[in-house]
Coordinates of C-alpha atoms and ligand atoms in Angstrom, one line a residue:
X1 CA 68.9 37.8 46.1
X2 CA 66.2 38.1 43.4
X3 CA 63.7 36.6 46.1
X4 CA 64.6 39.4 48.4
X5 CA 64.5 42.0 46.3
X6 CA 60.8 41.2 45.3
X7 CA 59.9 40.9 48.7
X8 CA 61.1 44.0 49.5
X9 CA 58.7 45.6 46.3
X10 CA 55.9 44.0 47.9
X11 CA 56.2 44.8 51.4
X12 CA 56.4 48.0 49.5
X13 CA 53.6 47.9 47.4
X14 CA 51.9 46.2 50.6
X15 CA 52.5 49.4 52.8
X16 CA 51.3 51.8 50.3
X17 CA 48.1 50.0 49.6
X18 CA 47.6 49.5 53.2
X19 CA 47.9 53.2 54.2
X20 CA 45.6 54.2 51.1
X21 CA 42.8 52.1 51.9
X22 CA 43.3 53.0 55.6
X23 CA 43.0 56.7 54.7
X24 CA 40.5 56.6 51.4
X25 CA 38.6 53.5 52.7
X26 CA 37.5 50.8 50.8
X27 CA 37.6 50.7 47.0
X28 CA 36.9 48.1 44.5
X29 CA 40.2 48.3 43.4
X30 CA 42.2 48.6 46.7
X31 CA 39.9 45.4 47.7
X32 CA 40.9 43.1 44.9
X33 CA 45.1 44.3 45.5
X34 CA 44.9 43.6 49.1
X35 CA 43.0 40.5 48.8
X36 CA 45.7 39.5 45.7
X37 CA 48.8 40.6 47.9
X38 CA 47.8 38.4 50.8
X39 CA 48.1 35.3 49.3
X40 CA 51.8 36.0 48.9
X41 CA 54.1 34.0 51.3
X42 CA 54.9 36.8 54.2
X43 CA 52.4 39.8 54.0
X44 CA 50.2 38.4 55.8
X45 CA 52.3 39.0 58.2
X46 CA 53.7 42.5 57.9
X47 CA 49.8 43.0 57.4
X48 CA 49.7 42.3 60.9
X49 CA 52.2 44.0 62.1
X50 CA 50.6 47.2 60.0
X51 CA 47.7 46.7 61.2
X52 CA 48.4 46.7 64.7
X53 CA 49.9 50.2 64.3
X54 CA 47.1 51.6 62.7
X55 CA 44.4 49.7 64.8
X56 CA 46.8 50.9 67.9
X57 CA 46.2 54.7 66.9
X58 CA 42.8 54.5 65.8
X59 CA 42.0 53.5 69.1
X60 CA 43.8 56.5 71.2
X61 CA 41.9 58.2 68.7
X62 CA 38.1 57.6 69.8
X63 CA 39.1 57.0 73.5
X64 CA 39.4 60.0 74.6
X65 CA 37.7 59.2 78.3
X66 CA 40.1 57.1 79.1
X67 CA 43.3 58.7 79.0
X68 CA 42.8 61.1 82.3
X69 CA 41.8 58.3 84.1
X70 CA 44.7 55.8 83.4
X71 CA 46.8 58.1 84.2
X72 CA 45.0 59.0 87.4
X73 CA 45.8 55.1 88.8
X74 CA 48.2 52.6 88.7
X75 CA 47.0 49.6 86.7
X76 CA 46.1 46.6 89.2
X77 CA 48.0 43.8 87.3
X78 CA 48.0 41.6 90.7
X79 CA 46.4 41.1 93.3
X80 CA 47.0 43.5 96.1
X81 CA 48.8 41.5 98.5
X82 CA 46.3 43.0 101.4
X83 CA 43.5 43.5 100.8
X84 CA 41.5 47.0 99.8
X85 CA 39.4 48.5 102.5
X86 CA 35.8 48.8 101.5
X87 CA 35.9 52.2 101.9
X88 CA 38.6 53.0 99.3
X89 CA 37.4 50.9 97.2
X90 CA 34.1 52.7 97.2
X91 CA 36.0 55.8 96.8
X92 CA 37.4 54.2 93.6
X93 CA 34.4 53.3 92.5
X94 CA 32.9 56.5 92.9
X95 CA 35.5 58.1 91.0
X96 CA 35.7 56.0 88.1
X97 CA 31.4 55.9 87.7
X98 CA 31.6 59.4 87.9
X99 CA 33.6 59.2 84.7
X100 CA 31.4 57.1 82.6
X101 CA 29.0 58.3 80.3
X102 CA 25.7 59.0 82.5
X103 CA 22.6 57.4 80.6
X104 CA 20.3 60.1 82.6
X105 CA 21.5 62.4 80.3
X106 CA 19.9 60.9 77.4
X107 CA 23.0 61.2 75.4
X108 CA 23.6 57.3 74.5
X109 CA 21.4 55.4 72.1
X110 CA 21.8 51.9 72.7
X111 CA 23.5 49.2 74.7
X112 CA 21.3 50.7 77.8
X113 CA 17.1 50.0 78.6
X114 CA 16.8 52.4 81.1
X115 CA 13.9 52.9 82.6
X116 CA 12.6 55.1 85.7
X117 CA 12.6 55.2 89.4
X118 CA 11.0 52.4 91.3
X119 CA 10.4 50.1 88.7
X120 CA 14.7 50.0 89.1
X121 CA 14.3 50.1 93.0
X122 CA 12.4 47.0 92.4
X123 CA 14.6 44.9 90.4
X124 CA 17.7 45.6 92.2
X125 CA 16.3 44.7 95.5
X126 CA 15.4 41.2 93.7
X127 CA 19.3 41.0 92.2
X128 CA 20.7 41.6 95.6
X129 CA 18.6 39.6 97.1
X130 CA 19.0 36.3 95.2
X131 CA 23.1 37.2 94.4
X132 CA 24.0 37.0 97.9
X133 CA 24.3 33.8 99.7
X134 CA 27.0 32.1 97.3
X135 CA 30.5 31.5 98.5
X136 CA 31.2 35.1 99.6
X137 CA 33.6 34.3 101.9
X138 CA 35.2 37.1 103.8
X139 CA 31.7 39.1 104.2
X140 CA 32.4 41.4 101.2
X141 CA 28.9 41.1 100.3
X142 CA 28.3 44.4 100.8
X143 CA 31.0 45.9 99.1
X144 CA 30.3 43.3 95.8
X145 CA 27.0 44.7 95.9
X146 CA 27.8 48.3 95.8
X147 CA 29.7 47.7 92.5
X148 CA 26.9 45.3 90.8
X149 CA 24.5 48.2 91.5
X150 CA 26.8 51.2 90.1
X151 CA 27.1 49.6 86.9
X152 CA 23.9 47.1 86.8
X153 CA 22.6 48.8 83.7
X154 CA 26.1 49.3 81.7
X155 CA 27.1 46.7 79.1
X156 CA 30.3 45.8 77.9
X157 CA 29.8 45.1 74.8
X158 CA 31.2 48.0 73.1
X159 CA 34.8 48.3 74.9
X160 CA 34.5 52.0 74.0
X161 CA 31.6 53.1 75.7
X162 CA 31.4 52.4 79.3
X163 CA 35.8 52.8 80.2
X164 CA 35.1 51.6 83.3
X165 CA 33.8 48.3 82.6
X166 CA 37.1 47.8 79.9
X167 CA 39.2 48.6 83.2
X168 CA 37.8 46.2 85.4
X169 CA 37.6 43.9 82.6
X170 CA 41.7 43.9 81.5
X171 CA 42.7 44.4 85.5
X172 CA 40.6 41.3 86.5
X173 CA 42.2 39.7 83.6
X174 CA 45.8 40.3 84.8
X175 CA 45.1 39.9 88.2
X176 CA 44.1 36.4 87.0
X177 CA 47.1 36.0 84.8
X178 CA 49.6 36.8 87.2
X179 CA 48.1 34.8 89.8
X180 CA 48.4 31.5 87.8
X181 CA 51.9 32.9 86.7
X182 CA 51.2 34.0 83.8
X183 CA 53.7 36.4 81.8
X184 CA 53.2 40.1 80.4
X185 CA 52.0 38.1 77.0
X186 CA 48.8 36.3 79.0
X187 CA 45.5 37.8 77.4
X188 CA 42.4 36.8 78.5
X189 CA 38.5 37.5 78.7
X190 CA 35.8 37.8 81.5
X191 CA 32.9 35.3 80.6
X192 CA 29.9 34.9 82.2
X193 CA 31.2 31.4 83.4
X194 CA 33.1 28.4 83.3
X195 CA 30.8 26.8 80.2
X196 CA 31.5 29.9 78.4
X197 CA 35.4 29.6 79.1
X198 CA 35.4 26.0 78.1
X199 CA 33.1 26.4 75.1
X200 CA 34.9 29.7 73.7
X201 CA 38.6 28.0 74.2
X202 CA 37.2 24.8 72.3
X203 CA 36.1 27.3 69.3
X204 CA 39.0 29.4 69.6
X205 CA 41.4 26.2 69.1
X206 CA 38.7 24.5 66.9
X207 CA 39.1 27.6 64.7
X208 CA 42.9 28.0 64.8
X209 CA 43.1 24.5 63.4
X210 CA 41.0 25.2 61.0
X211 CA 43.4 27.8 59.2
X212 CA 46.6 26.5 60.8
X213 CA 46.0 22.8 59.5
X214 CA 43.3 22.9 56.9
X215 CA 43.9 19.1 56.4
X216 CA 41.8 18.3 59.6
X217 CA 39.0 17.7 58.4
X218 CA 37.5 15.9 61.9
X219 CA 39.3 17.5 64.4
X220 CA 39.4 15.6 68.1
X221 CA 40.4 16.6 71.5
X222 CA 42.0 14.3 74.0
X223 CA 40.6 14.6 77.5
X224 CA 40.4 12.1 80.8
X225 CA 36.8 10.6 81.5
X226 CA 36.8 13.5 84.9
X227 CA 36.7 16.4 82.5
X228 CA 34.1 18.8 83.1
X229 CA 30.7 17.5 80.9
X230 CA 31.1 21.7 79.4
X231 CA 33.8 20.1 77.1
X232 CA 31.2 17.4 76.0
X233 CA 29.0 19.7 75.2
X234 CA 31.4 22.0 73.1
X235 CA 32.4 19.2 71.2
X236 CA 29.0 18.8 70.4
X237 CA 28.2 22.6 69.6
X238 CA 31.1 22.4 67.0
X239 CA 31.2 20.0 66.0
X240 CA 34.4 18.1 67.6
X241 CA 35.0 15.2 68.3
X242 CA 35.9 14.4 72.6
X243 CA 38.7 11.3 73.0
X244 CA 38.0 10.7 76.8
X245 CA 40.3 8.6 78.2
X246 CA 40.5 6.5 81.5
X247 CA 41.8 6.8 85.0
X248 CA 44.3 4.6 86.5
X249 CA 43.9 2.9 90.3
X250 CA 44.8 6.7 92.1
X251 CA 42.0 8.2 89.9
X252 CA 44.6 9.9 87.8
X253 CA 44.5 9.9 84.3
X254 CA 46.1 6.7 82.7
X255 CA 49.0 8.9 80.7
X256 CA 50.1 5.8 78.4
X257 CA 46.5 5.5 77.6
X258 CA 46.0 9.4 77.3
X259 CA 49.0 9.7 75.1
X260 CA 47.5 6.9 72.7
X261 CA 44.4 8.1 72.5
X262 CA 46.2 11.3 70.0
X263 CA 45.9 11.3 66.3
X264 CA 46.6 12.8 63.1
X265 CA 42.9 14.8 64.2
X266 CA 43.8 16.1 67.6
X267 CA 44.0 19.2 68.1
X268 CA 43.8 20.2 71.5
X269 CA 44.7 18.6 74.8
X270 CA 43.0 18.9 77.9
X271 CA 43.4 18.2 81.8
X272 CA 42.2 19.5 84.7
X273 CA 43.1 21.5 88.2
X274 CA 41.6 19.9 89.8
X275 CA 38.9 17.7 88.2
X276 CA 35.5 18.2 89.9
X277 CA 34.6 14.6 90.7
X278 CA 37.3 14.0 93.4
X279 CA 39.1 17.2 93.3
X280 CA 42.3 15.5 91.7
X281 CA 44.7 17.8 90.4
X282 CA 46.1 16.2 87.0
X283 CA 49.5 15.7 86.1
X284 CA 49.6 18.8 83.8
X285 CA 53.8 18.7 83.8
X286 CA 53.7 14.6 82.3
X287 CA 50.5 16.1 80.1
X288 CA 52.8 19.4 79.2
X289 CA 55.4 16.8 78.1
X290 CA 52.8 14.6 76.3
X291 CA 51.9 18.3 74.2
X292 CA 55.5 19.0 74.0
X293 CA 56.4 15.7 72.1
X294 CA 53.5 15.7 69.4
X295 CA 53.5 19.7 69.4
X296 CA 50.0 20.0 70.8
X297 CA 47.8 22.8 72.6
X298 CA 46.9 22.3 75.8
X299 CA 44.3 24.0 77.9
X300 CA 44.4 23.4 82.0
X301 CA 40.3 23.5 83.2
X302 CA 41.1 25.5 86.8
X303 CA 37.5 26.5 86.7
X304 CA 37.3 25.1 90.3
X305 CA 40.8 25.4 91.5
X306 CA 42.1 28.4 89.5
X307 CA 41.2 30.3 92.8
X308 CA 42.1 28.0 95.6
X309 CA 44.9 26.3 94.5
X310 CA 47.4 29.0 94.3
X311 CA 47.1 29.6 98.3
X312 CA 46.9 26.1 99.6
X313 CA 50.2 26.0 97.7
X314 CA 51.5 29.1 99.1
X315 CA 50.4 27.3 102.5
X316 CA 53.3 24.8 101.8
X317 CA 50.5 22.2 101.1
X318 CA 51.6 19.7 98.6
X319 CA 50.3 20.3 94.9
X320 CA 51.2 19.8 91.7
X321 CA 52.3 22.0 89.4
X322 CA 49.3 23.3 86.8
X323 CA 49.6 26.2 85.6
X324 CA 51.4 28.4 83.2
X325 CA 54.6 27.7 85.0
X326 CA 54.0 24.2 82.7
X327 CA 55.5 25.9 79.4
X328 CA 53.2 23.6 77.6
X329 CA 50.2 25.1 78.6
X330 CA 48.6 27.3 76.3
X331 CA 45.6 28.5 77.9
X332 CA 43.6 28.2 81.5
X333 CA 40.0 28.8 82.2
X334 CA 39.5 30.1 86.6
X335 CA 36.0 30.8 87.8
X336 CA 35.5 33.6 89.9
X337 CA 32.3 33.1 91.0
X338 CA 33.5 29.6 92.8
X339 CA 36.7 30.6 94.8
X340 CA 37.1 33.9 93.6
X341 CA 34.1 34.7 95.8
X342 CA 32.8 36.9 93.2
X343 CA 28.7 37.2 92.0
X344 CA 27.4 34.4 89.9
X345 CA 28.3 35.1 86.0
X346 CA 32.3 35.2 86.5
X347 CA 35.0 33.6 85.2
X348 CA 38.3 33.9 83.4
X349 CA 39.7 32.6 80.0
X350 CA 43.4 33.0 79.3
X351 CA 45.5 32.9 77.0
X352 CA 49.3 31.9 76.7
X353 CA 49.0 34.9 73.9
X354 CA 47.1 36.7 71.8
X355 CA 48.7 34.3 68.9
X356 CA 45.7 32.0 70.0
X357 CA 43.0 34.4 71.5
X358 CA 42.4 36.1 67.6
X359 CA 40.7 32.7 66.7
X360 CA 38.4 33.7 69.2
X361 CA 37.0 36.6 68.4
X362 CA 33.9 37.4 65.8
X363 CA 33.9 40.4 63.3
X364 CA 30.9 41.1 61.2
X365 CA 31.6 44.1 59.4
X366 CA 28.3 43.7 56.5
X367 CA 25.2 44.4 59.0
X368 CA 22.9 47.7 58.5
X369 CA 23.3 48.0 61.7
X370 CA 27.2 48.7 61.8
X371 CA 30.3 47.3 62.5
X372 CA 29.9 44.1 64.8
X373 CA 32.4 42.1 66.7
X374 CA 32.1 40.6 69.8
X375 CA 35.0 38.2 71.9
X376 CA 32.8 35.6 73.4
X377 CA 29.4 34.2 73.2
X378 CA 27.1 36.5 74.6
X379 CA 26.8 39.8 73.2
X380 CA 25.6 42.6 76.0
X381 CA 27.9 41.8 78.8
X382 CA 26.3 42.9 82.2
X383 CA 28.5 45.3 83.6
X384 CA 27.7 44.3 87.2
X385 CA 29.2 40.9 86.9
X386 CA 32.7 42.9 85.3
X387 CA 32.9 45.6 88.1
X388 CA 31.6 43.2 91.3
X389 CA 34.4 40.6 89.9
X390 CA 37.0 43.5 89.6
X391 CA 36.1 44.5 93.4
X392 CA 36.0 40.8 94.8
X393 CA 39.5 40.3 93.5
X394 CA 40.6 43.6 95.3
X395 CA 38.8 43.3 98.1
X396 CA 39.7 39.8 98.9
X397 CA 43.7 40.3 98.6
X398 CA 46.1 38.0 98.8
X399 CA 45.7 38.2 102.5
X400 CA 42.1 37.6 102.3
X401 CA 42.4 34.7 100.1
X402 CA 45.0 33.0 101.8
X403 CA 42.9 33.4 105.5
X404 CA 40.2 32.1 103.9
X405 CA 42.2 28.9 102.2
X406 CA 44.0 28.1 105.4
X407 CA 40.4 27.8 107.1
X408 CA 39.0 25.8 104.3
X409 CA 42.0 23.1 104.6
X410 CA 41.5 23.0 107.9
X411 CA 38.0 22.0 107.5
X412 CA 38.4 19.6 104.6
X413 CA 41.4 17.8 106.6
X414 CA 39.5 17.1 109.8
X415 CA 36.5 16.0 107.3
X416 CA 38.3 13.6 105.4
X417 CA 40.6 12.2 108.7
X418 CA 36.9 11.7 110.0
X419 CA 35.6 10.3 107.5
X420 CA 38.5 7.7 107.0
X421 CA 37.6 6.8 110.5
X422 CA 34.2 6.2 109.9
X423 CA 33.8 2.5 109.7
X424 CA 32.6 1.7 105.7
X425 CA 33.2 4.8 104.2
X426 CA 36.7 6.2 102.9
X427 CA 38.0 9.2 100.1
X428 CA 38.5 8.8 97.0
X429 CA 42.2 9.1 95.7
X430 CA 44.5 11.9 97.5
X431 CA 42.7 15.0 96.6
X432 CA 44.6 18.2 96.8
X433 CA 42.2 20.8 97.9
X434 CA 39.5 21.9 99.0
X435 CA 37.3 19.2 98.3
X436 CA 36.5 15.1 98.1
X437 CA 34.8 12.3 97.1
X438 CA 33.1 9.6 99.7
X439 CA 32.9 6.1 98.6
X440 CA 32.0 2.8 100.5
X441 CA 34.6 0.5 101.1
X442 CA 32.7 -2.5 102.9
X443 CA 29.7 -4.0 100.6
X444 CA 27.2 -3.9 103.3
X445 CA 27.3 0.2 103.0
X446 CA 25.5 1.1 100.2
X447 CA 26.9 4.6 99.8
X448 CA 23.5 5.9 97.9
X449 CA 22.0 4.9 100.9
X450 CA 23.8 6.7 103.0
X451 CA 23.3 9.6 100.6
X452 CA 19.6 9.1 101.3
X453 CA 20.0 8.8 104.9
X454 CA 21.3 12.1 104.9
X455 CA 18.7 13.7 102.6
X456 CA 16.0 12.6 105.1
X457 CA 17.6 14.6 107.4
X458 CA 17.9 17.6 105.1
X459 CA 21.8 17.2 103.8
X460 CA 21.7 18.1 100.5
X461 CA 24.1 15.3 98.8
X462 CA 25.9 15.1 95.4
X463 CA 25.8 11.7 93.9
X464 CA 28.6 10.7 91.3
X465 CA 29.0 7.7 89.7
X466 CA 31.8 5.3 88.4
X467 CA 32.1 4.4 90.9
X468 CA 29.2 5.5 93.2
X469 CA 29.8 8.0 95.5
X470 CA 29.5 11.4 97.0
X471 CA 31.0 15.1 96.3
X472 CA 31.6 17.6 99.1
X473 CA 33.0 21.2 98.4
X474 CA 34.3 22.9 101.3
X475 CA 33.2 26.4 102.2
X476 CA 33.1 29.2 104.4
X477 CA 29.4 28.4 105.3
X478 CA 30.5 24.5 105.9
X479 CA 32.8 25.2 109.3
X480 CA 30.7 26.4 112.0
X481 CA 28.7 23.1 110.7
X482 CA 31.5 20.4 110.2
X483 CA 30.8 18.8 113.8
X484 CA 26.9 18.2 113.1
X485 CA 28.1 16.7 108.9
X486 CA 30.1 14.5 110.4
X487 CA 28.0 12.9 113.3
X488 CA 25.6 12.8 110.9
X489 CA 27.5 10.5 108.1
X490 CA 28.7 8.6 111.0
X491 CA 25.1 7.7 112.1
X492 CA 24.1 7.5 108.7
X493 CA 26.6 4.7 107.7
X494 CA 25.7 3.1 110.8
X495 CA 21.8 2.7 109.8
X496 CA 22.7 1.6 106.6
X497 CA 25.4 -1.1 107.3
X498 CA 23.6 -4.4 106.9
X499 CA 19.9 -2.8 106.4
X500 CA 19.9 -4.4 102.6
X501 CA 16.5 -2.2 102.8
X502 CA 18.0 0.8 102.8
X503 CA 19.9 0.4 99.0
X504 CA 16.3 0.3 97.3
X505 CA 14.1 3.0 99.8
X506 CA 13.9 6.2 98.0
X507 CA 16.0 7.5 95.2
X508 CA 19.0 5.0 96.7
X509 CA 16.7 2.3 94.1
X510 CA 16.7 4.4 91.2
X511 CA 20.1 6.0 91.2
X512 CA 21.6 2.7 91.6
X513 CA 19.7 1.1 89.0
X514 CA 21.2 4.3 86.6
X515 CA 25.1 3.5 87.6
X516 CA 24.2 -0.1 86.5
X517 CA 23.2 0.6 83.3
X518 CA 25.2 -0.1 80.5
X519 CA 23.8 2.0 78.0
X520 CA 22.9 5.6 78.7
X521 CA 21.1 7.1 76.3
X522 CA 17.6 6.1 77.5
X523 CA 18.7 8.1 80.6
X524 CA 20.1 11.0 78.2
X525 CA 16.2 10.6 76.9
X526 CA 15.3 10.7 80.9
X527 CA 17.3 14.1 81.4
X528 CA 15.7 15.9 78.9
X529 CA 12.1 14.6 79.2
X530 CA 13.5 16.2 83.0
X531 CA 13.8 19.5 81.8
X532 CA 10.7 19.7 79.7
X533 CA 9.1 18.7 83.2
X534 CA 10.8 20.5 84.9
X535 CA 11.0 24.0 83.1
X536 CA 7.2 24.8 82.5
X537 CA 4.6 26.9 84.7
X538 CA 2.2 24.0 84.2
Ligands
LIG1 C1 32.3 24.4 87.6 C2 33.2 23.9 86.7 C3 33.1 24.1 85.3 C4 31.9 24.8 84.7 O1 31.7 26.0 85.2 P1 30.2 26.7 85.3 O2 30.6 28.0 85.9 O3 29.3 25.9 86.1 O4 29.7 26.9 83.9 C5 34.1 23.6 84.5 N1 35.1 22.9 85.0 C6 35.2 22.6 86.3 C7 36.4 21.8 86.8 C8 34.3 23.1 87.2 O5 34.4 22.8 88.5

């Protein structure tokens, strides 16, 4: 009763001092009370829960802009089952430009380097000309391009300034969310791509164990040996350690090896849908179980498949389950710019809750130059990449998507029924979407060789290794072309088969000498001595 009481007199006391310093600001005494009353065992939390509040009416406060236009529009919080005409769109687009501040008036004084007339003309012929040609699947080049020019010059890095941008942002977000079934609690960011997803998610979770289970001193994550190298690398930016463990004969992960491979030190689990290499979606339900049992994050990589996978499942195609349908999932990364079919520079982080996206953000509030926060790594955010992702999601529609999947699955299966046919050559594993890995299965087919076969006939071919063999994505500009790919392998494996020659010509030799090499690190010396060749105007 006693313990109550006083925790009633310092919620009290909590409140009051709260709403002062919120009102006077900051004083030296106020400081020292608030930072005395947090240590107490539950004010942190009705903190929060203050904060929130007064955080939630500062903000209608300065956003003015934004009200009229809210209300002008239903929110897009899924994807419109058809997809928008161009011309509405546009109409839109118009509309909600017309809102935003407009730097010509030479009323905002940062954030935008404006600069005159044809010097502009210039640059934006060079954007549009090198942004097109991805994967823009149904033709909505056009239409992408109209919104990456609106709002080329705006930046997102102060939500408060360019409304627009912050409404393309949250939609694209939700439109995501939902998609992957995601719940009203789902938060997310737009990054500039699936590195930044990975990288931020590794620091966010990195950072939530940090003042969730101080004890960690050497925090790990537990991934299979197919996770995307960007988890290497954050572990190395941060300073985690990476558990990668094996696959089993089906090139799935080993789950009995997976589950041993967690310690006292993990903190975060991770699997993929699919994994690159062989486009293998992972058992995220036994993984989800695995997270359950030692109450673990986990984070599901759909970089790749976040945007196919949905429709080749709603095309009654068999596929796993993988994404937050798997209560154990806790947050997904999904790249627009693969099958999203937006511009380069988009992709989607989310969140099972904004419980785990705080330990994400960074607030600076110390700098001359201002209050400083900032959600993910970069700090201007090009608005071009936030509206053209907005419109690629809207303009594509569920229809749109779903056309576009059924053609793709089309392709792949006659590929890989092809290729299984081709005498020598077979696919890796059962993959589940739209793409697959070609290995040899008869020694006298050297599978680099027939990779450089190919490539002196101007196919461009991804080599992979453990074991050797090649990586095809399927896409829109791959099916008028499928016939001519696959008379091509077929002659190719023929030249090779028994020509011994062929497994040393050209870079056959050299990347087979790499695969056979037991330790890497004089290649890791190779691949950067690459670079410094490679990135220099000598
Ligand atoms: C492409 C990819 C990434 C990395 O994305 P980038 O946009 O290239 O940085 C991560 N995971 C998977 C599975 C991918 O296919």
């Amino acid at each position: 009763m006693l313990q109550l009481l006083n925790h009633i007199l310092l919620s009290y006391v909590c409140i009051v001092t709260i709403s002062l310093f919120l009102r006077k600001g900051a004083s030296g005494v106020l400081n020292a009370v608030i930072k005395r009353i947090r240590d107490f065992p539950g004010v942190d939390t009705i903190i929060d829960v203050l904060l929130a509040t007064k955080v939630r009416d500062f903000v209608r406060q300065i956003d003015r802009t934004d009200e009229s236009q809210v209300a002008s529009r239903p929110v897009a919080v899924r994807i419109p089952e058809k997809g928008i005409p161009h011309e509405q769109l546009l109409v839109e687009m118009h509309n909600l430009k017309g809102r935003e501040v407009k730097l010509e008036d030479g009323r905002v004084f940062a954030y935008v380097y404006t600069s005159e007339g044809e010097h502009y003309d210039c640059i934006q012929r060079a954007y549009e000309l090198f942004s097109e040609g991805t994967a823009a699947g149904e033709c909505h080049d056009g239409l992408v391009g109209e919104f990456s020019r609106a709002f080329m010059h705006e930046n997102a890095l102060n939500p408060m300034i360019f409304p627009a941008l912050r409404k393309f942002e949250n939609e694209t977000v939700a439109m995501t969310a939902s998609m992957l079934h995601g719940d009203h609690n789902v938060v997310g960011l737009l990054t500039s791509g699936g590195s930044e997803s990975i990288l931020l998610a590794v620091k966010t979770y990195r950072d939530r164990a940090r003042t969730l289970f101080p004890h960690i001193t050497n925090p790990e994550i537990v991934a299979p040996i197919t996770v995307h190298p960007a988890f290497v690398k954050a572990a190395k930016y941060f300073d985690v350690k990476i558990v990668h463990t094996p696959l089993d004969d089906n090139f799935c992960p080993n789950l009995g090896l997976y589950k041993a491979a967690i310690t006292p030190n993990t903190i975060l689990l991770v699997a993929s849908a699919p994994q690159y290499c062989h486009g293998i979606v992972d058992p995220i339900d036994k993984i989800g179980k695995i997270a359950n049992e030692f109450g673990l994050p986990l984070h599901v990589d759909a970089c790749f498949g976040g945007f196919m996978l949905p429709w080749v499942e709603k095309l009654g195609y068999e596929v796993p389950i993988f994404d937050f349908r798997v209560a154990a999932v806790t947050s997904m990364s999904a790249d627009i710019h693969k099958y999203g079919f937006g511009l380069k520079g988009s992709s989607v982080l989310l969140y099972r809750s904004n419980d785990i996206r705080k330990y994400q953000y960074f607030a600076y509030s110390e700098w001359p130059g201002g209050l400083f926060a900032s959600p993910g790594l970069a700090g201007t955010r090009p608005g071009a990449n936030i509206a053209s992702s907005w419109a690629a999601l809207r303009s594509m529609g569920v229809d749109g998507y779903m056309r576009n999947a059924q053609q793709l699955m089309n392709t792949t299966n006659k590929m890989k029924s092809t290729i299984e046919d081709i005498k020598g050559l077979c696919i890796i594993g059962q993959p589940h979407m739209t793409s697959f890995a070609i290995r040899s299965n008869d020694p006298d087919v050297d599978i680099l060789a027939v990779a450089e076969v190919m490539e002196s006939q101007g196919w461009k071919m991804e080599r992979q290794q453990l074991p050797n063999c090649l990586h095809c994505s399927v896409l829109p500009h791959h099916i008028p072309h499928t016939d001519k790919f696959l008379a091509a392998l077929t002659q190719a494996a023929d030249t090779v088969r028994g020509n011994r020659e062929f497994s040393t010509k050209g870079l056959a030799g050299v990347y087979g000498m790499v695969a056979k090499m037991p330790d890497k690190t004089l290649i890791n010396d190779f691949l950067i001595q690459f670079f410094s060749e490679v990135y220099t105007t000598k």
